Amino acid sequence: MELPGFAVAVWMSVCLYAPVVGYPSGKVRGACTSMVPCHGSSPQLSPEHFITVNATEFKPGNNIEVHLSGPDFEGFFIQARDAEHLDSPAVGSFVLADRRWSQLLTCGHTKNSAVSHTSKAKKKGIKVYWIAPGDAPKHVQFLATVVKKYRIFWVKIPGPIVSQPEVLSPTPPLHATSEPMSTSLPVSYISKPFSASGCGIMKFCIRNPTDCDPGSASCFFLSFQQEDSSVFIEMSGPSEGYLSFAFSHDQWMGGDDAYLCVNEDHRVHVSTAHLKQRSHPLLDSENALEDVSWRLADGVLQCSFRRSIRLPAYKGRFNLDTSYYIFLADGEASEGGLIHKHRRQPLVTDGLYNVTGLPQDIGGSRAPRLIKAHGALMFVAWITTVSIGVIVARFFKPVWSHSFLLGKELWFQVHRFLMLTTVMLTSVSFVLPFVYRGGWSHQAGFHPYLGCAVMALTVFQPLVAGFRPSRHAPRRQLFNWFHWSTGTTARILAVVTMFLGMDLPALDLPDPWDTYAMIGFVAWHVGIDVLLEIHSYCLIRKAELIEDDRVQILQSLTSAEAEGRLFKQIVLTIYVCGNIVFLVTFLIAINQV
């Protein structure tokens, strides 16, 4: 989670020092066009490194293995460009073979269109995969910039040229030449992104974000279209590893009918599987799918296939004429097609749906309802009730000391009500994750530990308040300091806990928006607190400076009280409205995940 101050400092450092310090982290987007590192020296003329590829021809959607090798080097930058116009933008996208040494960059409008180093550690060779786009030029050449040492580098080292075979039409047909997969299924190439036309009319669709275009690089799309006794299924989304969906009888993983599209060595393998609890999916030895097609382009994985509505001969396959919860997940896959656990919560429909029934166009949620409720209650408690309660107790004792409610001073009754509400909301919210997980979460980092500390302090604070000494007792001052320090510690820990919780997979609010919004709230609260402190100090100084006679002092104090009361009430009104704005903003974000 990045702080704005740190981000600004990094940005300024890059802007001011890029011409002399270079980019040891490989974040070289500024060199996308020229491919020249800002090292303050001229490039070498005779390259020592070279590029090799495993093919000389390609068709859209094909992948080509690209090797950069030579004597030890620290940095590199690889692109593919139109061989007839080398000054044109980068062409196609890359997929990494080893994330330890290389990373993907976006040059221009093409995602993952360049590859660079991750650190200045010495390396002898780099392997990546280039994916040919649908609109690729006829001839493509690979170029590389290599940095041996800080002032020793080569720019745009020319690599091999790969070409499209002579065809009558530049656009490949919908189904290209079939190639066998390990499942021995006939597989064909998808020539273009899926379409959402017909969603809710002819086919059942799930989209995330809602109403997104399947052709965009941020849209997760799943559709089902019944054709006689079978269902044609399309699935796509931004992923370099795998996409999967599953039918389930409940909103928990386990005992589910799953379907996976896995990027295995830059070919997509489509298979069925059975999910058992939260363990690795059990792949089926026999595949019941037909008409399998796939496509990898611009960081988007697509696959489509057909299966019968009923498959009595295949154990574990659900009948598609029944209602289920539908899961949609994505994650990374290593070489050999081994999939890893999804790093974020799967998308889950909010109810049971029959994909062969009435066509619908729906969305889903990546955050379970219990976790949403947990986050919402915590935001209500620690953004509104506790913050307002602290301001009232700190600055409104003299303002509301002569007003009473149910036999007690008004400020005290308001403070006590808000704090007891905080205890109630926090207690209810604290239980919800344990109900959802069925116990302790070992994958949530420090969040649950800090949450337990906040819960303990939240309960401890009102218990201690019940034993406070009388107003003029010798120990009252000690109690006041202890009460203040305990409450302040609880508030600080609560804010830190919310910072950590917002990016956990079960909730995962939009980043970095959530971080900036929370920093904005903290700054808002601190700013109001400082403003009221300064105002209180100024009123005291104003009264002390008048020393002519006792009557004038008393009149001034009365005038100062009136001024102070009006100012504080205006500030409190503005503060409450501001807190409500922050709260509503967070609640809307929680509702949308």
mmCIF file with all atom_site columns, C-alpha atoms in Angstrom, residues 13 33 105 111 118 125 139 199 227 267 315 331 339 355 400-401 403 416 418 466 503 509 517 576-577:
data_model
loop_
_atom_site.group_PDB
_atom_site.id
_atom_site.type_symbol
_atom_site.label_atom_id
_atom_site.label_alt_id
_atom_site.label_comp_id
_atom_site.label_asym_id
_atom_site.label_entity_id
_atom_site.label_seq_id
_atom_site.pdbx_PDB_ins_code
_atom_site.Cartn_x
_atom_site.Cartn_y
_atom_site.Cartn_z
_atom_site.occupancy
_atom_site.B_iso_or_equiv
_atom_site.pdbx_formal_charge
_atom_site.auth_seq_id
_atom_site.auth_comp_id
_atom_site.auth_asym_id
_atom_site.auth_atom_id
_atom_site.pdbx_PDB_model_num
ATOM 1  C CA . SER A 1 13  ? 13.286  11.584  -8.155  1.00 0.00 ? 13  SER A CA 1
ATOM 2  C CA . THR A 1 33  ? 9.841   5.143   -28.263 1.00 0.00 ? 33  THR A CA 1
ATOM 3  C CA . LEU A 1 105 ? 5.594   -3.005  -19.549 1.00 0.00 ? 105 LEU A CA 1
ATOM 4  C CA . LYS A 1 111 ? -0.672  -3.793  -22.893 1.00 0.00 ? 111 LYS A CA 1
ATOM 5  C CA . THR A 1 118 ? 13.439  -6.337  -12.627 1.00 0.00 ? 118 THR A CA 1
ATOM 6  C CA . GLY A 1 125 ? 20.138  -14.732 -20.962 1.00 0.00 ? 125 GLY A CA 1
ATOM 7  C CA . HIS A 1 139 ? 6.819   -8.472  -41.189 1.00 0.00 ? 139 HIS A CA 1
ATOM 8  C CA . CYS A 1 199 ? -26.796 -11.198 -23.600 1.00 0.00 ? 199 CYS A CA 1
ATOM 9  C CA . GLU A 1 227 ? -28.377 -25.104 -28.725 1.00 0.00 ? 227 GLU A CA 1
ATOM 10 C CA . ARG A 1 267 ? -1.229  -22.774 -25.657 1.00 0.00 ? 267 ARG A CA 1
ATOM 11 C CA . LYS A 1 315 ? -19.161 -38.640 -12.920 1.00 0.00 ? 315 LYS A CA 1
ATOM 12 C CA . GLY A 1 331 ? -4.896  -16.745 -11.396 1.00 0.00 ? 331 GLY A CA 1
ATOM 13 C CA . ILE A 1 339 ? -2.173  -23.532 -11.704 1.00 0.00 ? 339 ILE A CA 1
ATOM 14 C CA . VAL A 1 355 ? -28.081 -21.143 -17.431 1.00 0.00 ? 355 VAL A CA 1
ATOM 15 C CA . TRP A 1 400 ? -22.790 22.026  26.427  1.00 0.00 ? 400 TRP A CA 1
ATOM 16 C CA . SER A 1 401 ? -21.920 21.963  30.137  1.00 0.00 ? 401 SER A CA 1
ATOM 17 C CA . SER A 1 403 ? -27.391 21.697  28.916  1.00 0.00 ? 403 SER A CA 1
ATOM 18 C CA . ARG A 1 416 ? -21.469 7.984   25.898  1.00 0.00 ? 416 ARG A CA 1
ATOM 19 C CA . LEU A 1 418 ? -21.692 7.335   20.411  1.00 0.00 ? 418 LEU A CA 1
ATOM 20 C CA . GLY A 1 466 ? -17.287 2.832   34.721  1.00 0.00 ? 466 GLY A CA 1
ATOM 21 C CA . ASP A 1 503 ? -6.744  -4.754  0.163   1.00 0.00 ? 503 ASP A CA 1
ATOM 22 C CA . LEU A 1 509 ? -11.486 -2.229  -2.571  1.00 0.00 ? 509 LEU A CA 1
ATOM 23 C CA . ALA A 1 517 ? -9.527  8.006   0.524   1.00 0.00 ? 517 ALA A CA 1
ATOM 24 C CA . VAL A 1 576 ? -20.188 15.499  10.709  1.00 0.00 ? 576 VAL A CA 1
ATOM 25 C CA . CYS A 1 577 ? -21.154 16.190  7.079   1.00 0.00 ? 577 CYS A CA 1
#
